CSV table of C-alpha atoms and ligand atoms in Angstrom, one decimal:
chain,number,residue,atom,x,y,z
I,1,MET,CA,6.5,45.6,-50.8
I,2,LYS,CA,6.2,47.9,-47.8
I,3,GLU,CA,8.9,47.6,-45.1
I,4,ARG,CA,7.9,45.7,-41.9
I,5,LEU,CA,9.7,45.6,-38.5
I,6,ASN,CA,10.7,42.2,-37.0
I,7,VAL,CA,10.5,42.2,-33.3
I,8,ALA,CA,12.0,39.4,-31.2
I,9,VAL,CA,10.3,38.5,-28.0
I,10,GLN,CA,10.7,35.7,-25.6
I,11,LYS,CA,8.7,32.6,-26.6
I,12,ALA,CA,7.8,31.6,-23.1
I,13,GLY,CA,9.0,32.7,-19.7
I,14,ARG,CA,9.2,35.8,-17.6
I,15,LEU,CA,9.4,38.4,-20.3
I,16,PHE,CA,6.6,37.0,-22.5
I,17,ASP,CA,3.6,38.6,-20.9
I,18,GLY,CA,5.2,42.0,-20.3
I,19,SER,CA,6.5,42.2,-23.8
I,20,LEU,CA,3.1,41.4,-25.5
I,21,GLU,CA,1.2,43.6,-23.0
I,22,LEU,CA,3.3,46.5,-24.0
I,23,LEU,CA,2.6,46.1,-27.8
I,24,LYS,CA,-1.1,45.6,-27.1
I,25,ALA,CA,-1.2,48.7,-24.9
I,26,GLY,CA,0.4,50.6,-27.8
I,27,GLY,CA,-2.5,49.5,-30.0
I,28,ILE,CA,-0.4,47.0,-31.9
I,29,TYR,CA,-2.5,43.8,-32.2
I,30,ILE,CA,-0.7,40.5,-32.9
I,31,ASN,CA,-2.6,37.7,-34.6
I,32,ASN,CA,-1.4,34.9,-32.4
I,33,GLY,CA,-1.7,31.4,-33.6
I,34,LYS,CA,-0.9,28.8,-31.0
I,35,ASP,CA,2.7,27.5,-31.3
I,36,GLN,CA,3.5,29.9,-34.1
I,37,LEU,CA,7.1,31.1,-34.3
I,38,LYS,CA,6.2,34.2,-36.2
I,39,ALA,CA,3.0,36.3,-36.0
I,40,SER,CA,2.0,39.4,-37.8
I,41,SER,CA,0.1,42.5,-36.7
I,42,HIS,CA,-2.8,43.4,-39.0
I,43,ASN,CA,-2.9,47.0,-37.9
I,44,PHE,CA,0.8,47.9,-37.8
I,45,PRO,CA,3.8,47.1,-40.0
I,46,LEU,CA,5.3,44.7,-37.5
I,47,ASP,CA,5.9,41.0,-37.2
I,48,VAL,CA,6.8,39.2,-33.9
I,49,LEU,CA,9.4,36.4,-33.8
I,50,TYR,CA,9.0,34.2,-30.8
I,51,LEU,CA,12.4,33.0,-29.7
I,52,ARG,CA,14.4,31.5,-26.8
I,53,ASN,CA,15.4,34.3,-24.5
I,54,SER,CA,19.1,33.5,-24.7
I,55,ASP,CA,19.0,33.6,-28.6
I,56,ILE,CA,17.4,37.0,-28.9
I,57,PRO,CA,20.6,39.2,-28.7
I,58,GLN,CA,22.3,37.2,-31.5
I,59,TYR,CA,19.2,37.4,-33.8
I,60,VAL,CA,19.2,41.2,-33.3
I,61,VAL,CA,23.0,41.4,-33.9
I,62,ASP,CA,22.5,39.3,-37.1
I,63,GLY,CA,19.7,41.5,-38.3
I,64,VAL,CA,17.2,38.7,-38.5
I,65,ALA,CA,15.2,40.7,-35.9
I,66,ASP,CA,15.4,44.5,-36.0
I,67,ILE,CA,14.6,45.0,-32.4
I,68,GLY,CA,14.1,42.7,-29.4
I,69,ILE,CA,13.0,42.7,-25.8
I,70,VAL,CA,15.4,41.0,-23.4
I,71,GLY,CA,16.7,41.1,-19.9
I,72,SER,CA,19.8,43.4,-19.8
I,73,ASN,CA,21.7,40.7,-17.8
I,74,LEU,CA,21.8,38.7,-21.0
I,75,LEU,CA,23.5,41.5,-23.0
I,76,ILE,CA,26.2,41.7,-20.4
I,77,GLU,CA,26.7,37.9,-20.4
I,78,LYS,CA,26.9,37.7,-24.1
I,79,GLU,CA,28.6,41.1,-24.7
I,80,SER,CA,26.1,41.6,-27.5
I,81,ASP,CA,26.9,44.4,-30.0
I,82,VAL,CA,23.4,46.0,-29.9
I,83,GLU,CA,22.0,49.3,-28.9
I,84,ILE,CA,19.8,49.6,-25.8
I,85,ILE,CA,17.1,52.0,-26.8
I,86,GLU,CA,14.7,51.9,-23.8
I,87,GLU,CA,14.5,50.5,-20.3
I,88,LEU,CA,11.1,48.9,-19.7
I,89,ASN,CA,10.9,48.9,-16.0
I,90,PHE,CA,9.7,45.3,-15.6
I,91,SER,CA,11.4,41.9,-15.0
I,92,LYS,CA,13.7,43.6,-12.5
I,93,CYS,CA,16.3,41.4,-10.9
I,94,ARG,CA,19.9,41.2,-9.9
I,95,LEU,CA,22.7,38.7,-10.5
I,96,SER,CA,24.0,37.7,-7.1
I,97,ILE,CA,26.4,35.4,-5.4
I,98,ALA,CA,24.5,33.3,-2.8
I,99,VAL,CA,25.9,30.8,-0.3
I,100,PRO,CA,24.4,28.2,2.1
I,101,LYS,CA,23.1,29.7,5.3
I,102,GLY,CA,25.7,29.3,8.0
I,103,MET,CA,28.7,29.3,5.6
I,104,GLU,CA,31.3,31.9,6.6
I,105,TYR,CA,31.4,34.6,4.0
I,106,ARG,CA,33.1,37.9,4.5
I,107,SER,CA,33.8,38.7,0.9
I,108,ILE,CA,34.1,37.0,-2.5
I,109,LYS,CA,37.7,36.1,-1.5
I,110,ASP,CA,36.1,33.3,0.7
I,111,LEU,CA,35.2,31.5,-2.5
I,112,GLN,CA,38.8,31.1,-3.5
I,113,ASN,CA,39.3,27.5,-4.9
I,114,LYS,CA,35.6,26.8,-4.3
I,115,LYS,CA,32.9,25.6,-6.8
I,116,ILE,CA,30.3,28.0,-8.0
I,117,ALA,CA,27.3,27.0,-10.1
I,118,THR,CA,25.8,29.5,-12.5
I,119,SER,CA,24.0,30.0,-15.9
I,120,TYR,CA,26.0,33.2,-16.3
I,121,PRO,CA,29.7,32.0,-16.5
I,122,HIS,CA,31.0,35.0,-18.5
I,123,THR,CA,29.8,37.6,-16.1
I,124,LEU,CA,30.9,35.6,-13.1
I,125,LYS,CA,34.3,34.9,-14.6
I,126,LYS,CA,34.9,38.6,-15.1
I,127,TYR,CA,33.8,39.4,-11.5
I,128,LEU,CA,36.1,36.8,-10.0
I,129,LYS,CA,39.0,38.1,-12.1
I,130,GLU,CA,38.4,41.7,-11.0
I,131,HIS,CA,38.6,40.4,-7.4
I,132,ASN,CA,41.6,38.1,-8.0
I,133,VAL,CA,39.7,35.1,-7.0
I,134,GLU,CA,40.3,31.6,-8.6
I,135,ALA,CA,37.2,29.4,-8.4
I,136,GLU,CA,35.8,26.5,-10.4
I,137,ILE,CA,32.7,27.5,-12.4
I,138,HIS,CA,30.0,24.9,-13.0
I,139,VAL,CA,27.7,25.9,-15.8
I,140,ILE,CA,24.1,24.7,-15.5
I,141,SER,CA,21.2,26.1,-17.4
I,142,GLY,CA,18.4,26.0,-14.8
I,143,SER,CA,17.5,25.3,-11.2
I,144,VAL,CA,20.9,26.6,-10.1
I,145,GLU,CA,19.7,27.1,-6.6
I,146,ILE,CA,19.7,23.4,-5.8
I,147,ALA,CA,23.4,23.0,-6.7
I,148,PRO,CA,24.8,23.4,-3.2
I,149,ASN,CA,22.1,21.1,-1.7
I,150,ILE,CA,23.0,18.2,-4.0
I,151,GLY,CA,26.8,18.7,-3.4
I,152,LEU,CA,27.4,20.1,-6.9
I,153,SER,CA,28.8,23.4,-5.7
I,154,ASP,CA,29.7,25.5,-2.6
I,155,ALA,CA,28.0,28.6,-3.8
I,156,ILE,CA,25.8,29.9,-6.7
I,157,CYS,CA,25.7,33.0,-8.9
I,158,ASP,CA,22.1,33.4,-10.1
I,159,LEU,CA,19.3,35.9,-10.8
I,160,VAL,CA,17.3,37.0,-7.8
I,161,SER,CA,14.2,39.1,-7.6
I,162,SER,CA,12.2,38.6,-4.4
I,163,GLY,CA,14.8,36.3,-2.9
I,164,SER,CA,12.1,33.7,-2.0
I,165,THR,CA,13.7,30.9,-4.1
I,166,LEU,CA,17.1,31.4,-2.3
I,167,PHE,CA,15.3,31.4,1.0
I,168,LYS,CA,13.5,28.2,0.2
I,169,ASN,CA,16.8,26.5,-0.7
I,170,GLY,CA,18.6,27.7,2.5
I,171,LEU,CA,20.8,30.2,0.6
I,172,VAL,CA,21.8,33.7,1.6
I,173,GLU,CA,22.4,36.4,-1.0
I,174,LYS,CA,25.8,38.1,-0.7
I,175,ASP,CA,27.5,40.1,-3.5
I,176,VAL,CA,25.4,41.7,-6.2
I,177,LEU,CA,27.2,41.5,-9.6
I,178,LEU,CA,24.7,43.5,-11.6
I,179,THR,CA,21.1,44.7,-11.7
I,180,SER,CA,18.9,43.9,-14.7
I,181,GLN,CA,15.5,44.8,-16.2
I,182,ALA,CA,13.7,44.2,-19.5
I,183,VAL,CA,15.1,46.5,-22.2
I,184,VAL,CA,14.5,47.1,-25.9
I,185,ILE,CA,17.5,46.4,-28.1
I,186,LYS,CA,18.1,47.5,-31.7
I,187,ASN,CA,20.3,46.3,-34.5
I,188,LYS,CA,22.9,49.0,-35.2
I,189,ASN,CA,22.6,49.1,-39.0
I,190,LEU,CA,19.0,49.6,-40.0
I,191,SER,CA,17.5,51.2,-43.0
I,192,LYS,CA,15.8,54.6,-42.7
I,193,ALA,CA,12.5,53.0,-43.4
I,194,LYS,CA,12.9,50.5,-40.5
I,195,GLU,CA,14.2,53.4,-38.2
I,196,ALA,CA,11.0,55.3,-39.0
I,197,ILE,CA,8.8,52.3,-37.9
I,198,ILE,CA,10.9,52.0,-34.7
I,199,ASP,CA,10.3,55.7,-34.0
I,200,GLN,CA,6.6,55.0,-34.2
I,201,VAL,CA,6.7,51.9,-32.0
I,202,MET,CA,9.0,53.6,-29.4
I,203,PHE,CA,6.7,56.7,-29.3
I,204,ARG,CA,3.9,54.4,-28.3
I,205,ILE,CA,5.9,52.4,-25.8
I,206,ARG,CA,7.3,55.6,-24.1
I,207,THR,CA,3.8,57.0,-23.9
I,208,ILE,CA,2.7,53.9,-22.0
I,209,LEU,CA,5.9,53.8,-19.8
I,210,ARG,CA,5.4,57.4,-18.8
I,211,ALA,CA,1.8,56.8,-17.8
I,212,ARG,CA,2.7,53.7,-15.8
I,213,LYS,CA,5.1,55.8,-13.7
I,214,SER,CA,2.6,58.5,-13.1
I,215,LYS,CA,-0.7,59.1,-11.3
I,216,TYR,CA,-3.4,61.7,-11.6
I,217,ILE,CA,-4.0,63.5,-8.3
I,218,LEU,CA,-7.1,65.5,-7.4
I,219,LEU,CA,-7.5,67.3,-4.1
I,220,ASN,CA,-9.6,70.0,-2.5
I,221,ALA,CA,-8.0,73.0,-0.7
I,222,PRO,CA,-8.9,76.4,0.7
I,223,ASN,CA,-8.0,79.1,-1.9
I,224,ASP,CA,-5.4,80.6,0.4
I,225,LYS,CA,-3.5,77.3,0.4
I,226,ILE,CA,-3.3,76.9,-3.4
I,227,GLY,CA,0.2,78.5,-3.6
I,228,VAL,CA,1.8,76.3,-0.9
I,229,ILE,CA,0.2,73.1,-2.2
I,230,SER,CA,1.3,73.8,-5.7
I,231,GLN,CA,4.8,74.1,-4.5
I,232,ILE,CA,4.7,70.8,-2.7
I,233,LEU,CA,3.3,68.9,-5.7
I,234,PRO,CA,6.0,67.3,-7.9
I,235,VAL,CA,4.1,68.1,-11.0
I,236,LEU,CA,4.6,67.8,-14.8
I,237,LYS,CA,4.0,71.5,-15.4
I,238,SER,CA,1.6,73.6,-13.4
I,239,PRO,CA,-1.5,72.3,-11.6
I,240,THR,CA,-5.0,72.9,-12.9
I,241,VAL,CA,-7.1,74.8,-10.3
I,242,LEU,CA,-10.9,74.7,-10.6
I,243,PRO,CA,-13.4,76.5,-8.3
I,244,LEU,CA,-15.6,74.3,-6.1
I,245,ALA,CA,-19.3,75.1,-5.5
I,246,ILE,CA,-18.4,76.1,-1.9
I,247,GLU,CA,-17.1,79.6,-1.7
I,248,GLY,CA,-13.3,79.9,-1.0
I,249,TRP,CA,-12.4,76.4,-2.0
I,250,SER,CA,-10.8,74.9,-5.1
I,251,SER,CA,-10.0,71.5,-6.6
I,252,ILE,CA,-6.4,71.1,-7.6
I,253,HIS,CA,-5.5,68.6,-10.3
I,254,SER,CA,-2.1,67.4,-11.4
I,255,VAL,CA,0.1,64.5,-12.5
I,256,ILE,CA,2.7,63.2,-10.1
I,257,ASP,CA,5.4,60.5,-10.1
I,258,GLU,CA,3.9,57.6,-8.3
I,259,ASN,CA,7.0,57.0,-6.2
I,260,LYS,CA,7.1,60.7,-5.1
I,261,PHE,CA,3.5,60.6,-3.9
I,262,TRP,CA,4.4,58.9,-0.6
I,263,ASP,CA,7.1,61.6,0.1
I,264,VAL,CA,4.6,64.5,-0.1
I,265,ILE,CA,1.3,63.1,1.2
I,266,ASP,CA,1.9,64.2,4.8
I,267,GLN,CA,3.0,67.7,3.7
I,268,LEU,CA,-0.1,68.0,1.5
I,269,LYS,CA,-2.4,67.1,4.4
I,270,GLU,CA,-0.5,69.5,6.7
I,271,ALA,CA,-0.9,72.3,4.1
I,272,GLY,CA,-4.7,71.9,4.2
I,273,ALA,CA,-5.4,69.4,1.3
I,274,GLU,CA,-8.5,67.3,1.8
I,275,GLY,CA,-10.3,64.6,-0.2
I,276,ILE,CA,-7.1,63.5,-2.0
I,277,LEU,CA,-7.7,61.1,-4.9
I,278,ILE,CA,-5.0,59.2,-6.8
I,279,VAL,CA,-6.1,57.8,-10.1
I,280,PRO,CA,-4.2,55.7,-12.7
I,281,ILE,CA,-3.4,57.1,-16.1
I,282,GLU,CA,-3.5,55.1,-19.2
I,283,LYS,CA,-1.4,57.2,-21.6
I,284,ILE,CA,0.7,60.4,-21.4
I,285,VAL,CA,1.6,62.1,-24.7
I,286,ILE,CA,3.9,65.1,-24.3
V,301,AMP,P1,13.5,33.2,-17.9
V,301,AMP,O1,12.1,33.4,-18.3
V,301,AMP,O2,13.7,32.5,-16.6
V,301,AMP,O3,14.3,32.6,-19.1
V,301,AMP,O4,14.1,34.6,-17.7
V,301,AMP,C1,14.2,35.6,-18.6
V,301,AMP,C2,14.7,36.9,-18.1
V,301,AMP,O5,13.8,37.3,-17.0
V,301,AMP,C3,16.1,36.9,-17.5
V,301,AMP,O6,17.1,37.0,-18.4
V,301,AMP,C4,16.0,38.0,-16.5
V,301,AMP,O7,16.4,39.2,-17.2
V,301,AMP,C5,14.6,38.1,-16.1
V,301,AMP,N1,14.3,37.8,-14.7
V,301,AMP,C6,13.6,38.6,-13.8
V,301,AMP,N2,13.5,38.1,-12.6
V,301,AMP,C7,14.1,36.9,-12.7
V,301,AMP,C8,14.4,35.9,-11.7
V,301,AMP,N3,13.9,36.0,-10.4
V,301,AMP,N4,15.0,34.8,-12.1
V,301,AMP,C9,15.4,34.7,-13.3
V,301,AMP,N5,15.2,35.6,-14.3
V,301,AMP,C10,14.6,36.7,-14.0
């Protein structure tokens, strides 16, 4: 029988949509039956295991799943012996200490002998030890942010992304213990056949990630400005220059990093660029 790759993804929750979208964008179609724990792709040698987020690292360590998609915060909490093979740039968050608004907090030392509620006791314990702080850790698995309001703890250590949940619960973010994002993890002892399938999957995933970070830019410029504009553009290689129907003008095309666009837009306009278009890219193969 031909080798197939087992991929662990979160059954429900924040990482579910992003994980499946990535496979789909890579042309890997999963035959999803409702409430199935395992589903197969009919067009790629890959099966998806739908698991609880917190179980995924161990399934990958044990080799039940070959690769998995998890938040990197979980790997630190569980000190999982897996290899991170790609950062996926979604589900970005940070693990932070937060305290009730109005509570005096100059540093983590102010939590000496206090109670802290968290779902990440191991990471918190290490942080407290590094700062020589003794505190009582209350482990709760969800809705950590209500703990101070109901008198369960003085502070919390929880995942934050926009900060709106903290705000709604009258909490203020203080120390950041770590930052996290969705990552692909891999078992360390895989056969050559499985590694070859992973290479194919990762090629597709990287092609999509690259495209998500980039935009296609088109602009018009007088021919005598092509040199200066080409220097401003943070391009992949060298821009494409095509003549316009109007004498002395060209259309310049290139690919730029989305984040860098805002840094150079004013310079481009000053240098004489007109009619600037920014267009999304679906895939980039290099
Ligand atoms: P959940 O679906 O709540 O079990 O969270 C799964 C993963 O999503 C976590 O391990 C984090 O890596 C990530 N995540 C991203 N943003 C947040 C957030 N604001 N709160 C909780 N988890 C988050």
